[in-house]
Amino acid sequence: MKKILFISHDANRAGGQIVLLQLLRQLKQHNLPMHLLLCSDGPLEEEFRSLVSTTRLPRLGDVHFNPLVEKLLSLLSLDNWAKQKVLKRRWRRFKELFTAQDFGLIFANTIGAAAAYRQLDFISAPTVLFAHELEMSIKKYSDPQDMAYLMSRTNHLIVVSRAVAAYFQKTYSYPENQISTFQIIDTPLILKNIAEAKKVNIRRKMGLPAEAVLIGGCGHAEWRKGNDIFMMVAQQVITHFGNKPVYFVWVGMPVESELYEVQRFDAERMGLSERIIHVGLTSEVFHYLSQFDVFALTSREDPYPLVVLEAALAEKPIVCFEKAGGAPELVEEDAGFVVSYLDSVAMSNRIIELVENDALRLKMGQNAKRKVLERHPTDESVEKVVHIIQGLCE
């Protein structure tokens, strides 16, 4: 089989990139010849490189000279000209290298790869797009012309939920018979991470009482994730319980971000600075996720986030919004609650119900885990990917 070229828009510690990392790890066991093109850097880059041969897309921002040369070029107003010349040479070498590899398939992971894909027009190979996004993400992270180019050349579309499939069919008139709907997760690895994480007493580590109730949220800070809604829900739930030690913990918001400052500002004026905790970017997500009591998915739009599947495998009930992506397809009526879109009062009431009812919380968490194990078997999902790849490479 010819080599498969995978494209990742960056190596940040986010759902789509983690899923790709897990997929590459699984595909390596099938001895598929692979190469990864990274469009940007990130904390997962070394893990990617340890799995497969990896190339960084040539970028102007990666062109640097020593400080003395930089200063001289700047004084002569030649810095941009010199960097463009270097970038042009790098692109020439890049094209020669990639043309020589004779790729048999391009596998674009997320629509964030659309811009890079358009620059690979010198590679003639069938394309698989693994789409993790819905409307607002596509508008934010891709250019309409780049997306049109990618969709016109995509031979098979893998989507993570029925919500994403419906969006691509409606928006791009993509043929239903060329869409596969499934999520790819490394369940054994996630379960191992959860078991290891439970050995750490996160309440003690955070300086919280042993009986503290933890309502968790997780993800990068942005409008789409509903961090503002998380704060409103926290206020309503904590106020309801009064002195009961209920805490809201968000994992993944950089402490240097503007949104962190905004939420710190709000928490202070709510009088809840001690009860609403923001954990920054961390590789220890499972330490928190494994010990939440309830997972609150406050996202306005989330196709089918990996963190929801991880929370489910940790036996946590999930509360989410309808019409906000694929999570309701898992939660349904027995693995948590699906409430009306952006209804923070309804979400708060459901969280209160779960906190007050230990048996219900336990049962729904168990249901969540069972459903992930039944619906997203790792080996079966990887076999589907291998089948799609082999069918297009023939």
Coordinates of C-alpha atoms in Angstrom, one line a residue:
M1 CA 0.0 0.0 0.0
K2 CA 1.1 3.5 -0.7
K3 CA 1.9 5.9 2.1
I4 CA -1.0 7.8 3.8
L5 CA -0.5 11.5 4.5
F6 CA -2.3 12.6 7.6
I7 CA -2.8 16.4 8.2
S8 CA -3.3 18.0 11.6
H9 CA -3.8 21.7 11.9
D10 CA -1.7 21.8 15.0
A11 CA -0.5 19.7 18.0
N12 CA -2.5 21.4 20.8
R13 CA -3.9 19.3 23.6
A14 CA -7.5 19.4 22.3
G15 CA -10.1 16.8 21.4
G16 CA -9.5 16.5 17.6
Q17 CA -5.8 16.3 18.0
I18 CA -5.9 13.8 20.8
V19 CA -8.3 11.6 18.8
L20 CA -5.8 11.7 15.9
L21 CA -3.0 10.8 18.2
Q22 CA -4.9 7.8 19.4
L23 CA -5.9 6.8 15.9
L24 CA -2.3 6.9 14.7
R25 CA -1.3 4.7 17.6
Q26 CA -3.9 2.2 16.6
L27 CA -3.2 2.3 12.9
K28 CA 0.5 1.7 13.6
Q29 CA -0.4 -1.7 14.9
H30 CA -1.9 -2.4 11.4
N31 CA 1.5 -1.6 9.8
L32 CA 0.1 1.0 7.6
P33 CA 2.7 3.3 6.0
M34 CA 2.0 6.8 7.4
H35 CA 3.4 10.3 7.4
L36 CA 2.1 13.3 9.4
L37 CA 2.0 16.9 8.2
L38 CA 1.6 19.3 11.1
C39 CA 0.5 22.8 10.2
S40 CA 1.5 24.3 13.5
D41 CA 3.2 23.3 16.7
G42 CA 1.8 22.4 20.2
P43 CA 2.5 20.3 23.3
L44 CA 1.6 17.0 21.6
E45 CA 4.2 17.4 18.8
E46 CA 6.8 15.1 20.4
E47 CA 4.2 12.4 20.9
F48 CA 3.2 12.6 17.3
R49 CA 6.8 12.4 16.2
S50 CA 7.4 9.4 18.4
L51 CA 4.7 7.5 16.5
V52 CA 5.1 8.5 12.9
S53 CA 7.5 10.5 10.6
T54 CA 6.4 14.1 10.8
T55 CA 6.9 17.2 8.8
R56 CA 6.0 20.8 9.7
L57 CA 4.3 22.9 7.0
P58 CA 6.6 25.7 5.9
R59 CA 5.5 28.9 7.6
L60 CA 6.8 32.5 7.5
G61 CA 6.6 32.6 11.3
D62 CA 9.1 29.7 11.5
V63 CA 11.8 31.6 9.5
H64 CA 14.3 33.1 11.9
F65 CA 17.9 34.5 11.7
N66 CA 20.4 35.1 14.4
P67 CA 19.8 38.3 16.4
L68 CA 22.6 40.3 14.7
V69 CA 21.3 39.4 11.2
E70 CA 17.7 40.1 12.2
K71 CA 18.7 43.6 13.5
L72 CA 20.7 44.4 10.3
L73 CA 17.9 43.3 8.0
S74 CA 15.4 45.3 10.0
L75 CA 17.5 48.5 9.8
L76 CA 17.7 48.0 6.0
S77 CA 14.0 47.2 5.8
L78 CA 14.9 43.9 4.2
D79 CA 13.7 41.5 7.0
N80 CA 10.4 40.5 5.2
W81 CA 12.1 40.2 1.8
A82 CA 14.8 37.9 3.3
K83 CA 12.3 35.8 5.1
Q84 CA 10.1 35.4 2.0
K85 CA 13.2 34.2 0.1
V86 CA 13.9 31.6 2.7
L87 CA 10.3 30.5 2.9
K88 CA 10.2 30.1 -0.9
R89 CA 13.3 27.8 -0.8
R90 CA 11.7 25.8 2.0
W91 CA 8.5 25.4 0.0
R92 CA 10.5 24.2 -3.0
R93 CA 12.2 21.5 -0.9
F94 CA 8.9 20.7 0.8
K95 CA 7.2 20.0 -2.6
E96 CA 10.1 17.9 -3.8
L97 CA 10.1 15.8 -0.7
F98 CA 6.3 15.3 -0.7
T99 CA 6.1 14.6 -4.5
A100 CA 8.8 12.0 -4.1
Q101 CA 6.8 10.1 -1.4
D102 CA 4.0 9.3 -3.9
F103 CA 1.2 9.4 -1.3
G104 CA -1.7 7.1 -2.0
L105 CA -4.2 8.9 0.3
I106 CA -4.6 12.2 2.1
F107 CA -6.4 12.0 5.5
A108 CA -7.4 15.5 6.7
N109 CA -8.1 15.6 10.4
T110 CA -10.6 18.4 11.2
I111 CA -11.6 21.3 8.9
G112 CA -8.7 23.2 10.4
A113 CA -6.6 21.3 7.8
A114 CA -8.5 22.9 4.9
A115 CA -6.0 25.8 4.2
A116 CA -3.0 23.4 4.2
Y117 CA -4.9 20.9 2.0
R118 CA -5.4 23.6 -0.6
Q119 CA -1.7 24.1 -0.8
L120 CA -1.1 20.4 -1.5
D121 CA -2.7 20.7 -5.0
F122 CA 0.5 19.1 -6.4
I123 CA -0.4 15.8 -4.8
S124 CA -2.9 13.7 -6.7
A125 CA -4.5 11.3 -4.3
P126 CA -8.0 10.5 -2.9
T127 CA -9.0 12.3 0.3
V128 CA -10.7 11.4 3.5
L129 CA -11.9 14.2 5.8
F130 CA -12.4 13.4 9.4
A131 CA -14.8 16.2 10.5
H132 CA -15.2 17.2 14.1
E133 CA -16.8 20.6 13.6
L134 CA -20.2 22.3 13.1
E135 CA -21.3 25.7 11.8
M136 CA -19.6 28.2 14.1
S137 CA -16.3 26.3 14.2
I138 CA -16.2 26.0 10.4
K139 CA -16.8 29.7 10.1
K140 CA -14.2 30.6 12.6
Y141 CA -11.4 28.1 11.7
S142 CA -11.6 27.9 7.9
D143 CA -12.0 30.1 4.8
P144 CA -15.1 29.4 2.7
Q145 CA -12.9 29.0 -0.5
D146 CA -10.6 26.5 1.3
M147 CA -13.6 24.6 2.5
A148 CA -15.2 24.5 -0.9
Y149 CA -11.9 23.2 -2.4
L150 CA -11.6 20.5 0.3
M151 CA -15.2 19.4 0.1
S152 CA -15.1 19.2 -3.7
R153 CA -12.1 16.7 -3.5
T154 CA -13.2 14.7 -0.4
N155 CA -13.9 11.1 -1.5
H156 CA -15.1 10.0 1.9
L157 CA -16.3 11.9 5.0
I158 CA -16.0 10.5 8.5
V159 CA -18.1 12.4 11.1
V160 CA -18.3 12.0 14.8
S161 CA -22.1 12.4 15.2
R162 CA -25.4 12.4 13.4
A163 CA -25.6 16.2 14.0
V164 CA -22.3 16.7 12.1
A165 CA -23.5 14.4 9.3
A166 CA -26.8 16.4 8.9
Y167 CA -24.9 19.7 8.8
F168 CA -22.5 18.5 6.0
Q169 CA -25.4 17.1 4.0
K170 CA -27.4 20.3 4.3
T171 CA -24.6 22.8 3.9
Y172 CA -22.4 21.1 1.3
S173 CA -24.9 18.7 -0.3
Y174 CA -22.4 16.0 0.5
P175 CA -23.7 12.5 -0.6
E176 CA -25.1 10.5 2.3
N177 CA -23.6 7.2 0.8
Q178 CA -20.1 8.7 1.2
I179 CA -20.5 9.5 4.9
S180 CA -19.5 7.3 7.8
T181 CA -20.6 8.3 11.3
F182 CA -18.6 7.0 14.2
Q183 CA -16.2 8.3 16.8
I184 CA -12.7 6.9 17.3
I185 CA -11.5 6.6 20.9
D186 CA -8.8 4.5 22.5
T187 CA -11.1 3.1 25.2
P188 CA -8.6 0.8 26.9
L189 CA -6.1 3.7 27.2
I190 CA -8.8 6.1 28.6
L191 CA -9.9 3.5 31.2
K192 CA -6.3 3.0 32.2
N193 CA -5.8 6.8 32.6
I194 CA -9.0 7.0 34.7
A195 CA -7.9 4.2 37.0
E196 CA -4.5 5.8 37.5
A197 CA -6.0 9.3 38.0
K198 CA -8.3 8.0 40.8
K199 CA -5.2 7.2 42.9
V200 CA -4.6 11.0 43.3
N201 CA -6.9 12.6 45.8
I202 CA -7.8 15.7 43.8
R203 CA -9.9 17.2 46.6
R204 CA -6.9 17.1 49.0
K205 CA -4.6 18.4 46.2
M206 CA -6.9 21.4 45.7
G207 CA -7.3 22.0 49.4
L208 CA -11.0 21.2 49.4
P209 CA -12.9 19.3 52.0
A210 CA -13.2 15.5 51.6
E211 CA -17.0 15.8 51.2
A212 CA -16.8 18.5 48.5
V213 CA -19.1 18.0 45.5
L214 CA -17.4 18.8 42.2
I215 CA -19.3 19.9 39.1
G216 CA -16.8 19.9 36.3
G217 CA -16.4 21.5 32.9
C218 CA -13.5 21.1 30.5
G219 CA -12.1 22.6 27.3
H220 CA -10.4 25.6 25.8
A221 CA -11.8 29.0 26.6
E222 CA -14.0 30.4 23.9
W223 CA -17.6 31.6 23.2
R224 CA -18.5 28.2 21.7
K225 CA -17.7 26.4 25.0
G226 CA -20.1 28.5 27.0
N227 CA -17.8 29.5 29.8
D228 CA -20.1 32.3 30.6
I229 CA -23.0 29.9 31.0
F230 CA -20.9 27.7 33.3
M231 CA -20.5 30.7 35.6
M232 CA -24.2 31.4 35.6
V233 CA -25.0 27.8 36.3
A234 CA -22.4 27.8 39.1
Q235 CA -24.0 30.8 40.7
Q236 CA -27.5 29.3 40.7
V237 CA -26.4 25.8 42.0
I238 CA -24.1 27.1 44.7
T239 CA -26.7 29.6 45.9
H240 CA -29.2 26.8 46.1
F241 CA -27.0 24.7 48.4
G242 CA -25.8 27.5 50.6
N243 CA -23.1 26.3 52.9
K244 CA -22.9 22.8 51.4
P245 CA -19.4 22.4 49.9
V246 CA -20.3 22.5 46.2
Y247 CA -17.6 23.6 43.8
F248 CA -17.5 24.3 40.1
V249 CA -14.2 23.4 38.4
W250 CA -13.2 24.2 34.8
V251 CA -10.2 22.5 33.4
G252 CA -8.3 23.8 30.4
M253 CA -8.6 27.6 30.5
P254 CA -5.2 29.3 30.2
V255 CA -4.6 31.6 33.2
E256 CA -3.0 34.2 31.0
S257 CA -6.1 34.5 28.7
E258 CA -8.4 37.4 28.7
L259 CA -11.4 35.2 29.4
Y260 CA -9.7 33.9 32.6
E261 CA -9.5 37.5 33.8
V262 CA -13.2 38.1 32.9
Q263 CA -14.3 35.0 34.8
R264 CA -12.1 35.9 37.8
F265 CA -13.7 39.3 37.7
D266 CA -17.2 37.8 37.6
A267 CA -16.5 35.3 40.4
E268 CA -15.3 38.0 42.7
R269 CA -18.4 40.0 42.2
M270 CA -20.6 37.0 42.7
G271 CA -18.8 36.4 46.0
L272 CA -17.8 32.9 44.7
S273 CA -14.1 33.2 44.1
E274 CA -13.5 30.2 46.5
R275 CA -16.2 28.1 44.9
I276 CA -15.5 28.5 41.2
I277 CA -12.1 27.1 40.4
H278 CA -10.3 27.5 37.0
V279 CA -7.5 25.0 36.4
G280 CA -5.2 26.1 33.6
L281 CA -3.9 24.0 30.7
T282 CA -2.7 20.7 32.1
S283 CA -1.7 17.2 31.1
E284 CA -3.5 15.9 34.2
V285 CA -7.0 16.3 33.0
F286 CA -8.0 12.8 34.1
H287 CA -7.1 13.7 37.8
Y288 CA -10.0 16.1 37.7
L289 CA -12.3 14.3 35.3
S290 CA -12.2 11.0 37.1
Q291 CA -13.3 12.6 40.4
F292 CA -16.1 15.0 39.3
D293 CA -19.5 14.2 40.5
V294 CA -21.3 15.6 37.5
F295 CA -20.1 16.8 34.2
A296 CA -21.7 20.0 32.9
L297 CA -21.3 20.5 29.1
T298 CA -22.2 24.1 28.7
S299 CA -21.2 24.3 25.0
R300 CA -23.3 26.2 22.6
E301 CA -21.8 24.0 19.9
D302 CA -19.8 20.8 20.3
P303 CA -20.0 18.1 17.6
Y304 CA -19.3 15.2 20.0
P305 CA -16.5 16.2 22.3
L306 CA -13.9 13.6 23.4
V307 CA -14.2 14.9 26.9
V308 CA -17.9 13.8 27.1
L309 CA -16.9 10.3 26.2
E310 CA -14.1 10.4 28.7
A311 CA -16.5 11.7 31.4
A312 CA -18.9 8.9 30.5
L313 CA -16.2 6.2 30.8
A314 CA -15.4 7.7 34.2
E315 CA -19.1 7.0 35.1
K316 CA -20.1 10.7 35.3
P317 CA -23.7 11.8 34.4
I318 CA -23.7 14.5 31.8
V319 CA -25.9 17.6 31.6
C320 CA -26.0 19.3 28.2
F321 CA -28.0 21.4 25.8
E322 CA -30.2 20.2 23.0
K323 CA -29.4 21.5 19.5
A324 CA -25.8 22.0 20.6
G325 CA -24.1 19.1 18.8
G326 CA -23.8 15.4 19.3
A327 CA -23.7 14.9 23.0
P328 CA -27.5 14.5 23.3
E329 CA -27.1 11.4 21.1
L330 CA -25.2 9.7 23.9
V331 CA -26.9 11.3 26.9
E332 CA -30.5 10.7 25.8
E333 CA -32.7 10.1 28.9
D334 CA -30.6 7.7 30.9
A335 CA -27.0 9.0 31.0
G336 CA -27.8 12.5 32.4
F337 CA -30.1 15.2 31.2
V338 CA -30.6 17.1 27.9
V339 CA -32.1 20.6 28.6
S340 CA -33.4 23.3 26.3
Y341 CA -30.8 25.3 24.4
L342 CA -29.0 27.8 26.7
D343 CA -31.6 27.3 29.5
S344 CA -29.2 27.8 32.4
V345 CA -32.0 27.5 35.0
A346 CA -33.0 24.1 33.6
M347 CA -29.4 23.0 33.6
S348 CA -28.9 24.2 37.2
N349 CA -32.0 22.4 38.3
R350 CA -30.9 19.1 36.7
I351 CA -27.5 19.4 38.4
I352 CA -29.1 20.1 41.7
E353 CA -31.3 16.9 41.2
L354 CA -28.2 14.8 40.5
V355 CA -26.3 16.2 43.5
E356 CA -29.3 15.5 45.8
N357 CA -29.9 12.0 44.5
D358 CA -26.9 9.7 44.9
A359 CA -28.6 6.7 43.5
L360 CA -29.7 8.5 40.3
R361 CA -26.3 10.0 39.8
L362 CA -24.6 6.6 40.2
K363 CA -27.1 4.9 37.8
M364 CA -26.8 7.5 35.1
G365 CA -23.0 7.5 35.3
Q366 CA -23.0 3.7 34.9
N367 CA -25.4 4.0 31.9
A368 CA -23.1 6.5 30.3
K369 CA -20.1 4.2 30.6
R370 CA -22.1 1.2 29.3
K371 CA -23.3 3.2 26.2
V372 CA -19.8 4.3 25.3
L373 CA -18.5 0.8 25.5
E374 CA -21.3 -0.5 23.4
R375 CA -21.4 2.2 20.8
H376 CA -17.8 3.1 20.4
P377 CA -15.7 -0.1 20.5
T378 CA -12.1 0.9 19.7
D379 CA -11.2 -2.1 17.5
E380 CA -14.3 -1.9 15.4
S381 CA -13.9 1.9 14.8
V382 CA -10.3 1.4 13.8
E383 CA -11.2 -1.4 11.4
K384 CA -13.8 0.9 9.8
V385 CA -11.0 3.5 9.2
V386 CA -8.7 0.8 7.8
H387 CA -11.5 -0.4 5.5
I388 CA -12.1 3.1 4.2
I389 CA -8.4 3.7 3.6
Q390 CA -7.8 0.4 1.8
G391 CA -10.9 0.9 -0.4
L392 CA -9.6 4.3 -1.6
C393 CA -6.0 3.2 -1.9
E394 CA -6.8 0.3 -4.3

